[in-house]
Short mmCIF file of C-alpha atoms in Angstrom, two decimals:
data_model
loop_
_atom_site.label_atom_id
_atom_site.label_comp_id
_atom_site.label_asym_id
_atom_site.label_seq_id
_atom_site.Cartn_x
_atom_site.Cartn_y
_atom_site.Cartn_z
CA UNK L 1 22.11 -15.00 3.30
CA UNK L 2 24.49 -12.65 1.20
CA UNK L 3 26.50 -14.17 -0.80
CA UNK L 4 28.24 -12.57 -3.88
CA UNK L 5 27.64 -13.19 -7.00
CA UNK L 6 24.07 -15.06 -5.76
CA UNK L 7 20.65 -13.52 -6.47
CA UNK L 8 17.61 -15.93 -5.45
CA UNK L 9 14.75 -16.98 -7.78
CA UNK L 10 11.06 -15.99 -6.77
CA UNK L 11 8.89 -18.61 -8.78
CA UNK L 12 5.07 -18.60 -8.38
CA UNK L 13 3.52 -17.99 -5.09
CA UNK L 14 5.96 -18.36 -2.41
CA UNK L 15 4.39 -17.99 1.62
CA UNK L 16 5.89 -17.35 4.58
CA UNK L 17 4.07 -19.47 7.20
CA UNK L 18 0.74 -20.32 7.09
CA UNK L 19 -2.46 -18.67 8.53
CA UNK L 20 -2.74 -18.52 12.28
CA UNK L 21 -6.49 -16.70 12.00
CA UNK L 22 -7.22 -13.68 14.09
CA UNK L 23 -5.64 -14.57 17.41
CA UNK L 24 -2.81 -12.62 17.49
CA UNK L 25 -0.60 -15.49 17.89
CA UNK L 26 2.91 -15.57 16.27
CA UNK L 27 3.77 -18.95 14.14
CA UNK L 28 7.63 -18.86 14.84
CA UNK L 29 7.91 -18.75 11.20
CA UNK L 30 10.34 -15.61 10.12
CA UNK L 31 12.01 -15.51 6.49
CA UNK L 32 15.13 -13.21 6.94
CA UNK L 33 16.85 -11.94 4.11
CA UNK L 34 20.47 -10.30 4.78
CA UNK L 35 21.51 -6.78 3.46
CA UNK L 36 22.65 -6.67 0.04
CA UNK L 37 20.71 -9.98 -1.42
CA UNK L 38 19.07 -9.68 -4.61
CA UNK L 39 15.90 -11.50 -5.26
CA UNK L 40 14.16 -12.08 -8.76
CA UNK L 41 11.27 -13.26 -10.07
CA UNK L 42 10.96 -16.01 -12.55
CA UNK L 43 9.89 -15.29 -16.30
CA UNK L 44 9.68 -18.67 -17.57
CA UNK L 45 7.03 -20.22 -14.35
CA UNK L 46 3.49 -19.19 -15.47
CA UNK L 47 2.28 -18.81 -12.08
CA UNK L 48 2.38 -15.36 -11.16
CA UNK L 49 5.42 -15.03 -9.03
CA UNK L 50 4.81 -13.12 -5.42
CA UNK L 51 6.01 -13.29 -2.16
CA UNK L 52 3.35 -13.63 0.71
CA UNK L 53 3.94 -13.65 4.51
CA UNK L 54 0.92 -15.29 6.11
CA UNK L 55 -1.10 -13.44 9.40
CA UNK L 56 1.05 -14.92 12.15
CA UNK L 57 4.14 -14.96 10.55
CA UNK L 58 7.18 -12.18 9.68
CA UNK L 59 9.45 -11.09 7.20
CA UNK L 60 12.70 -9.85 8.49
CA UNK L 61 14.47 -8.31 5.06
CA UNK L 62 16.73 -4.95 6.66
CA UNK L 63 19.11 -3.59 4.34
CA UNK L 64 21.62 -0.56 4.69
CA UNK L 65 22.05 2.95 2.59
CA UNK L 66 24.85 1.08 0.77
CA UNK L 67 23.05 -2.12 1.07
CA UNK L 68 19.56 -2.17 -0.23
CA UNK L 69 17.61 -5.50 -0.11
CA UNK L 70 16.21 -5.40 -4.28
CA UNK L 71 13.41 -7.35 -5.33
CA UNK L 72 13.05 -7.27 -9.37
CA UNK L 73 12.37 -9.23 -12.25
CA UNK L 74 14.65 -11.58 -14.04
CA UNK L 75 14.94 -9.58 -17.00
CA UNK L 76 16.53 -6.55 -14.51
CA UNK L 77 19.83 -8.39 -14.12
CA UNK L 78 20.23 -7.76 -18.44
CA UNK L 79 21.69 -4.81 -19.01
CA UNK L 80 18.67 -4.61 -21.74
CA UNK L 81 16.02 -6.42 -20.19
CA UNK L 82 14.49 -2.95 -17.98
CA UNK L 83 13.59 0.30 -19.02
CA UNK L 84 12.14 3.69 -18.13
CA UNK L 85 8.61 2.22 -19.43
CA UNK L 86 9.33 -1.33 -17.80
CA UNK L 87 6.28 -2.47 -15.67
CA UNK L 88 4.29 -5.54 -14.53
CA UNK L 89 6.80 -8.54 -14.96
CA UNK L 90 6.28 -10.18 -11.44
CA UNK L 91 3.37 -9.75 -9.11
CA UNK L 92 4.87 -8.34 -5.89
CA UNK L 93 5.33 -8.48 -1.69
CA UNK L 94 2.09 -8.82 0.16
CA UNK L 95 2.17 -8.29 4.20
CA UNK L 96 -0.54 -10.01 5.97
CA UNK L 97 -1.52 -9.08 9.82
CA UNK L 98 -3.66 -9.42 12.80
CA UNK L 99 -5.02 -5.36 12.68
CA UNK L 100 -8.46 -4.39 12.10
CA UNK L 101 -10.18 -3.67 8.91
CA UNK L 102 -13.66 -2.37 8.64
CA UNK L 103 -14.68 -4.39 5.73
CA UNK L 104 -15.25 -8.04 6.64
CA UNK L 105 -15.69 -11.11 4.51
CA UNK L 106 -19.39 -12.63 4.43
CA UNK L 107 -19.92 -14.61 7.58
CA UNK L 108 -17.29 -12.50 9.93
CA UNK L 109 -17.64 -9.08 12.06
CA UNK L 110 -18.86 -6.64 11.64
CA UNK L 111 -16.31 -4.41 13.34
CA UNK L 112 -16.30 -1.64 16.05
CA UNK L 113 -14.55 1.74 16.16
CA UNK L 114 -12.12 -0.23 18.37
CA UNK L 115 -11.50 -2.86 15.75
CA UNK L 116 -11.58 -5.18 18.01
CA UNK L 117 -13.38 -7.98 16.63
CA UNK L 118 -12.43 -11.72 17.10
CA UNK L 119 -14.20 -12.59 13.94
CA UNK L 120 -13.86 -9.87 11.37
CA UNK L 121 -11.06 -10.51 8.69
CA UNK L 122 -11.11 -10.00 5.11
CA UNK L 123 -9.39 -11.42 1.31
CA UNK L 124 -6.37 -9.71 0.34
CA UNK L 125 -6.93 -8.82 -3.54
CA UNK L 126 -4.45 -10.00 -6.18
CA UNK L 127 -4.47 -13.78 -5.41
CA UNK L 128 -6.33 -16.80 -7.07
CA UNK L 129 -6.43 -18.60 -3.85
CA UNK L 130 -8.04 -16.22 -0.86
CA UNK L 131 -5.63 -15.60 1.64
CA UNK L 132 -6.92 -13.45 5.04
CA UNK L 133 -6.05 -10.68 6.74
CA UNK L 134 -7.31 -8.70 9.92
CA UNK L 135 -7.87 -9.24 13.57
CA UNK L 136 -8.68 -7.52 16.90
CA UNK L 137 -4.22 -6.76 17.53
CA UNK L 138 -3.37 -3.11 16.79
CA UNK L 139 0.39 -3.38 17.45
CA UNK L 140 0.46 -6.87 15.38
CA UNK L 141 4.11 -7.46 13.95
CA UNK L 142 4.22 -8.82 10.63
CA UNK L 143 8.56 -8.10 10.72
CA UNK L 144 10.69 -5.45 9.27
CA UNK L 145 11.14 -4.28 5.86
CA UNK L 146 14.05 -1.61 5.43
CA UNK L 147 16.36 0.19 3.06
CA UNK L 148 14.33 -2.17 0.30
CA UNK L 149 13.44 -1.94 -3.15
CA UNK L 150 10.68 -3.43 -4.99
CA UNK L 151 11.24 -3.06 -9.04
CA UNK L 152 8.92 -3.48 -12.13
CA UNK L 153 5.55 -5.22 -10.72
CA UNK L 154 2.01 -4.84 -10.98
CA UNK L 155 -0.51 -7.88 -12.86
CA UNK L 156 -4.31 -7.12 -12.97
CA UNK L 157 -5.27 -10.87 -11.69
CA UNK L 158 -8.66 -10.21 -13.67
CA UNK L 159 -10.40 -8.68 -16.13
CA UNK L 160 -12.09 -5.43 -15.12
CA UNK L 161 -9.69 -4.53 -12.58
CA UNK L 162 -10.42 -4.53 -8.82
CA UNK L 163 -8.05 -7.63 -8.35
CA UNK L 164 -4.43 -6.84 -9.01
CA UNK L 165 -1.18 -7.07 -7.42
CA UNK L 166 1.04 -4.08 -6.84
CA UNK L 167 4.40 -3.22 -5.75
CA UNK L 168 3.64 -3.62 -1.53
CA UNK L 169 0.53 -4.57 -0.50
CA UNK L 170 -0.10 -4.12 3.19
CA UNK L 171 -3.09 -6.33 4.78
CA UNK L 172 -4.38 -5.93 8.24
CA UNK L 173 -0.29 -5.10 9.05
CA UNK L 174 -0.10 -3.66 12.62
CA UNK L 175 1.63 -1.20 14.18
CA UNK L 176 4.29 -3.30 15.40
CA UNK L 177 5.51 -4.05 12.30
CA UNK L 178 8.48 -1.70 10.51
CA UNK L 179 8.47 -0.47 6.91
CA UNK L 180 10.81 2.10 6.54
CA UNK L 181 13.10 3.79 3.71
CA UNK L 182 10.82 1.75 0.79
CA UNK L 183 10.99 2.66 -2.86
CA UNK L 184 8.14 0.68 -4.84
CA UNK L 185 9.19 2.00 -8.94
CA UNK L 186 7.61 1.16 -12.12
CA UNK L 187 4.34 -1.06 -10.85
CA UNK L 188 2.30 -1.78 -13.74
CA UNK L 189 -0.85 -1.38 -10.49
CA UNK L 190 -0.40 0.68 -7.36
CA UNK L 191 3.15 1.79 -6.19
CA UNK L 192 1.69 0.85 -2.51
CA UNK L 193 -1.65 -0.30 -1.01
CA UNK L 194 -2.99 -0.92 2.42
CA UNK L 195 -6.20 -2.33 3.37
CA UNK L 196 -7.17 -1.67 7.07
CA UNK L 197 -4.40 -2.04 9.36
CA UNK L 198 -2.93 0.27 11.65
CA UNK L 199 1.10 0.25 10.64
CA UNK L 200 3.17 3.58 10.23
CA UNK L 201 5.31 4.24 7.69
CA UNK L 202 8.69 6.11 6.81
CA UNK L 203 10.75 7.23 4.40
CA UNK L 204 8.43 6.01 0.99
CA UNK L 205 9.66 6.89 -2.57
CA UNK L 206 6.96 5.62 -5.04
CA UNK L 207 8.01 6.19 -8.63
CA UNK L 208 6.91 5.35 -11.94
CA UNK L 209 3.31 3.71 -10.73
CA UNK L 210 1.32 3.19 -13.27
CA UNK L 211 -2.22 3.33 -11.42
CA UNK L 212 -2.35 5.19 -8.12
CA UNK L 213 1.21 5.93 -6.07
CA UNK L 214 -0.53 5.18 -2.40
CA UNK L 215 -3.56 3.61 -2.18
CA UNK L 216 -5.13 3.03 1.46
CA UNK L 217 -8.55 1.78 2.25
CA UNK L 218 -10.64 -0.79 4.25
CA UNK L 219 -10.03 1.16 7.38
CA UNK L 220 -6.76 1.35 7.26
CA UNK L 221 -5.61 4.12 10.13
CA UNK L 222 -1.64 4.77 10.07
CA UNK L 223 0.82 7.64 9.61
CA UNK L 224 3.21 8.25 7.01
CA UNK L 225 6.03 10.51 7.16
CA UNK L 226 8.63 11.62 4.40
CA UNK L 227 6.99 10.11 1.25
CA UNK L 228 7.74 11.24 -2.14
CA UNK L 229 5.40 10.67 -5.20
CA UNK L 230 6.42 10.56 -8.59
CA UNK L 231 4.34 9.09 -10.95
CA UNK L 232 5.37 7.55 -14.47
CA UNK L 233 7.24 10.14 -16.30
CA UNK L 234 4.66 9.14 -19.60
CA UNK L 235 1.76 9.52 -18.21
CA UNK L 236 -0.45 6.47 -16.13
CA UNK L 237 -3.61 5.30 -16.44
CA UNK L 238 -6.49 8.22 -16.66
CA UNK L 239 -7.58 7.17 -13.43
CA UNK L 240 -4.30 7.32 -11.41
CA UNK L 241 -4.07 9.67 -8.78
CA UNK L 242 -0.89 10.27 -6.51
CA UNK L 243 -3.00 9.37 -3.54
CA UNK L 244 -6.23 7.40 -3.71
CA UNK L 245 -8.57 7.53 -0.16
CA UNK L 246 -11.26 5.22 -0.19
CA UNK L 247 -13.36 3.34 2.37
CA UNK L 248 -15.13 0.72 -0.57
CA UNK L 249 -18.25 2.11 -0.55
CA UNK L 250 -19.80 1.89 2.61
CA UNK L 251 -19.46 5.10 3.79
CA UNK L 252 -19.65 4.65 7.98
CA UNK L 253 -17.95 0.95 8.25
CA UNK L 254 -15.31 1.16 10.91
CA UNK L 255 -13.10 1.55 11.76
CA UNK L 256 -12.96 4.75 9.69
CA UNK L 257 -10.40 5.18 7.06
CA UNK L 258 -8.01 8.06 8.78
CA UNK L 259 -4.28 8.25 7.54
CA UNK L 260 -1.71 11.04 8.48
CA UNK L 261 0.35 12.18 6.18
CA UNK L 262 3.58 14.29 7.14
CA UNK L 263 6.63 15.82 4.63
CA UNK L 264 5.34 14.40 1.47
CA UNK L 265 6.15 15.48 -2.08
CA UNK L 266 3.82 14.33 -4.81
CA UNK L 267 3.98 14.72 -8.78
CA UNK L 268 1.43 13.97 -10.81
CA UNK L 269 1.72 12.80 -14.15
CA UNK L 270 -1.38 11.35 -15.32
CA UNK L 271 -4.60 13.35 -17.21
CA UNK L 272 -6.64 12.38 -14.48
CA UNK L 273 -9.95 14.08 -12.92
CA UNK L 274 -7.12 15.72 -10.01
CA UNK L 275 -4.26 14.66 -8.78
CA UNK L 276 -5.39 13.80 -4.66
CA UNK L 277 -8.94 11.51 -4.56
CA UNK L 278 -10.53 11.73 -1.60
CA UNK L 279 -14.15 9.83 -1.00
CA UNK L 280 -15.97 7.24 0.88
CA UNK L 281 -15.99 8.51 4.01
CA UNK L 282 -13.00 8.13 4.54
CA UNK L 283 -10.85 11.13 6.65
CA UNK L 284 -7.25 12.66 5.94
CA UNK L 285 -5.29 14.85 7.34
CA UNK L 286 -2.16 16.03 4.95
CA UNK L 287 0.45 18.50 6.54
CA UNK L 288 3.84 20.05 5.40
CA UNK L 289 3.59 18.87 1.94
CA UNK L 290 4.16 19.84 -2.13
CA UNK L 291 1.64 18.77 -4.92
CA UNK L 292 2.45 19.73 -8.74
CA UNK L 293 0.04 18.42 -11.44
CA UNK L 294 -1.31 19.78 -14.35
CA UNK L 295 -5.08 18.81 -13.33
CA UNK L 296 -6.44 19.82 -10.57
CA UNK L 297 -5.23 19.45 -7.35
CA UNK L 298 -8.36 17.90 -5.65
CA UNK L 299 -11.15 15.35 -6.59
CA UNK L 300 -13.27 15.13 -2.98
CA UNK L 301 -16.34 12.65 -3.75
CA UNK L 302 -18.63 14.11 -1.02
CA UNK L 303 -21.58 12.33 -1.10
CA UNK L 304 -22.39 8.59 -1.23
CA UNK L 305 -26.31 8.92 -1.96
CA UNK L 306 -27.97 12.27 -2.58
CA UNK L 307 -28.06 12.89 1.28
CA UNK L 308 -24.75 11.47 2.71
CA UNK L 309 -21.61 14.33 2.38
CA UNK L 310 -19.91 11.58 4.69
CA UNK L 311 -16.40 12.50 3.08
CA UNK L 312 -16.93 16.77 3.85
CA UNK L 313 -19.56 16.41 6.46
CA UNK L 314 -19.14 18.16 9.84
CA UNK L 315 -17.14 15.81 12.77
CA UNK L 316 -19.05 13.41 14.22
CA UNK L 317 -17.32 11.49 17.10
CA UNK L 318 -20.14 8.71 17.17
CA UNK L 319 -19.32 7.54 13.57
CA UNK L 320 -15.54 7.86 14.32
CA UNK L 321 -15.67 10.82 11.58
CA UNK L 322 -13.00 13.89 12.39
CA UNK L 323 -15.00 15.69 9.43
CA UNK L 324 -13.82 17.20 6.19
CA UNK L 325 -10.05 16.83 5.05
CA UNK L 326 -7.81 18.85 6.70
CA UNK L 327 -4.89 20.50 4.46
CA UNK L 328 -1.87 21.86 7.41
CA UNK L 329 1.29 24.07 5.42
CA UNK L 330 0.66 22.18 1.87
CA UNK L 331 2.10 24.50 -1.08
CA UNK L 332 -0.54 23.73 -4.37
CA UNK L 333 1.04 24.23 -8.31
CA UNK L 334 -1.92 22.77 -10.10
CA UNK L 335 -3.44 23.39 -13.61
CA UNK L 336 -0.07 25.11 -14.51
CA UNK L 337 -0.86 27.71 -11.77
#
């Protein structure tokens, strides 16, 4: 509940719920946070500090304009303990659902272009302990998240990268779930990732990510409307990109990677090989949109092998593949041009 003067301590891996498996079934287990509450994370507990709600289980955290939910770090509530450069002092929300992805753990799926699968589910990254996500339930509800913000997170879980938490992470999450009006700023990882899943978003500001700003892979096959993109005003990571399209290196798993993304500004920051990566396979369809960077605009891997353009190959309705990218009303300052 609100209550003023009150913010609530995050400390080490908090769940909502436990694991119901692929089924579909809801736990009766929903956290709800009211409009206005403040949450923190804890600097003293070495654990990394992250909330997690568990396939089967919700999150119900709706805020107003004047009323945002804000998830931060300790350190925020200082006057001096945040700045402009602040990143990476809590882990971050993870969303876990009963959607499909098209990569599945050893010993489940595969999948089909219907992801419907009883079997197929897959490890969310960014935890010591695996926790699952995926199923055969497109409209799975994993709760509402609105008019939130999610401050100053981001820890590479281990060395190498490949494993890290970011500011929303988004597994399996149907599309009966609502995320809506979402800023993710300063993560010291991704602003936002989804792996597989089929939940549609609105209203996204990602600012100050450090790594990518939107991240989607594993089959993941939403829309996204009204998103803005701002990456760290330094400079991130020489292999950030606003948007980062993958499908983990199997080029023709499905379901197929396909997001939709509508009214969208990005700016990129970072000195990386272009501002929008595109590869794997994976489809995209970008309309009514504004990209500035100084690199340039586009890095489209094409091929997987020295015969497989899956990513700019010609549509093929048997592999689920709409073809090349497809770029609708998008206005292109890149290289200072």
């Amino acid at each position: 509940p609100k209550v003023t003067g009150v913010a609530y301590l995050l400390s080490g891996n908090v769940e909502v719920g436990t694991d119901v498996g692929t089924t579909g079934a809801f736990s009766g287990v929903t956290l709800t946070i009211d409009a206005g509450v403040t949450v923190v994370a804890d600097p003293v507990d070495p654990a990394n500090d992250v909330l997690l709600v568990n396939r089967g289980s919700r999150i119900d955290a709706v805020g107003t304009p004047s009323a945002p939910i804000i998830f931060t770090s300790r350190q925020n509530l200082s006057a001096t303990g945040t700045s402009d450069s602040t990143q990476g002092q809590w882990g971050g929300i993870i969303l876990l659902g009963q959607a499909a992805t098209g990569v599945c753990r050893t010993g489940t799926g595969p999948n089909d272009a219907a992801g419907s699968s009883t079997t197929c589910e897959n490890s969310v990254e960014g935890l010591v302990t695996p926790r699952f996500y995926g199923g055969p339930t497109a409209a799975s509800n994993s709760g509402r998240m609105q008019y939130v913000q999610i401050r100053f997170t981001g820890i590479d879980i281990s060395a190498g990268g490949g494993n890290e938490l970011q500011g929303l992470t988004l597994g399996g999450v149907g599309s009966g779930t609502l995320i809506s009006h979402i800023q993710s700023h300063n993560s010291a990882d991704d602003g936002i990732e989804i792996f597989g899943g089929t939940n549609n978003l609105r209203y996204i500001a990602i600012t100050g990510a450090d790594d990518d700003g939107f991240d989607y892979d594993n089959g993941y096959r939403g829309f996204v409307q009204f998103m803005v993109i701002a990456q760290k005003p330094g400079g991130a990571t020489s292999d950030s990109f606003t948007l980062e399209v993958d499908s983990n290196g199997n080029e023709d798993l499905v379901p197929r990677t396909y997001a939709q993304i509508a009214n969208f500004t990005f700016i990129q920051t970072a000195s990386a090989v272009g501002a929008l990566r595109i590869r794997g396979g994976a489809d995209t369809r970008l309309v009514n949109g504004i990209l500035q960077s100084a690199v340039p605009c586009l890095n489209i891997v094409a091929q997987n092998s020295a015969t497989d353009r899956s990513t700019i190959r010609a549509a093929n309705p048997a592999l689920q593949d709409v073809g090349p990218p497809i770029f609708s009303s998008i206005y292109f300052a890149c290289s200072n041009r």
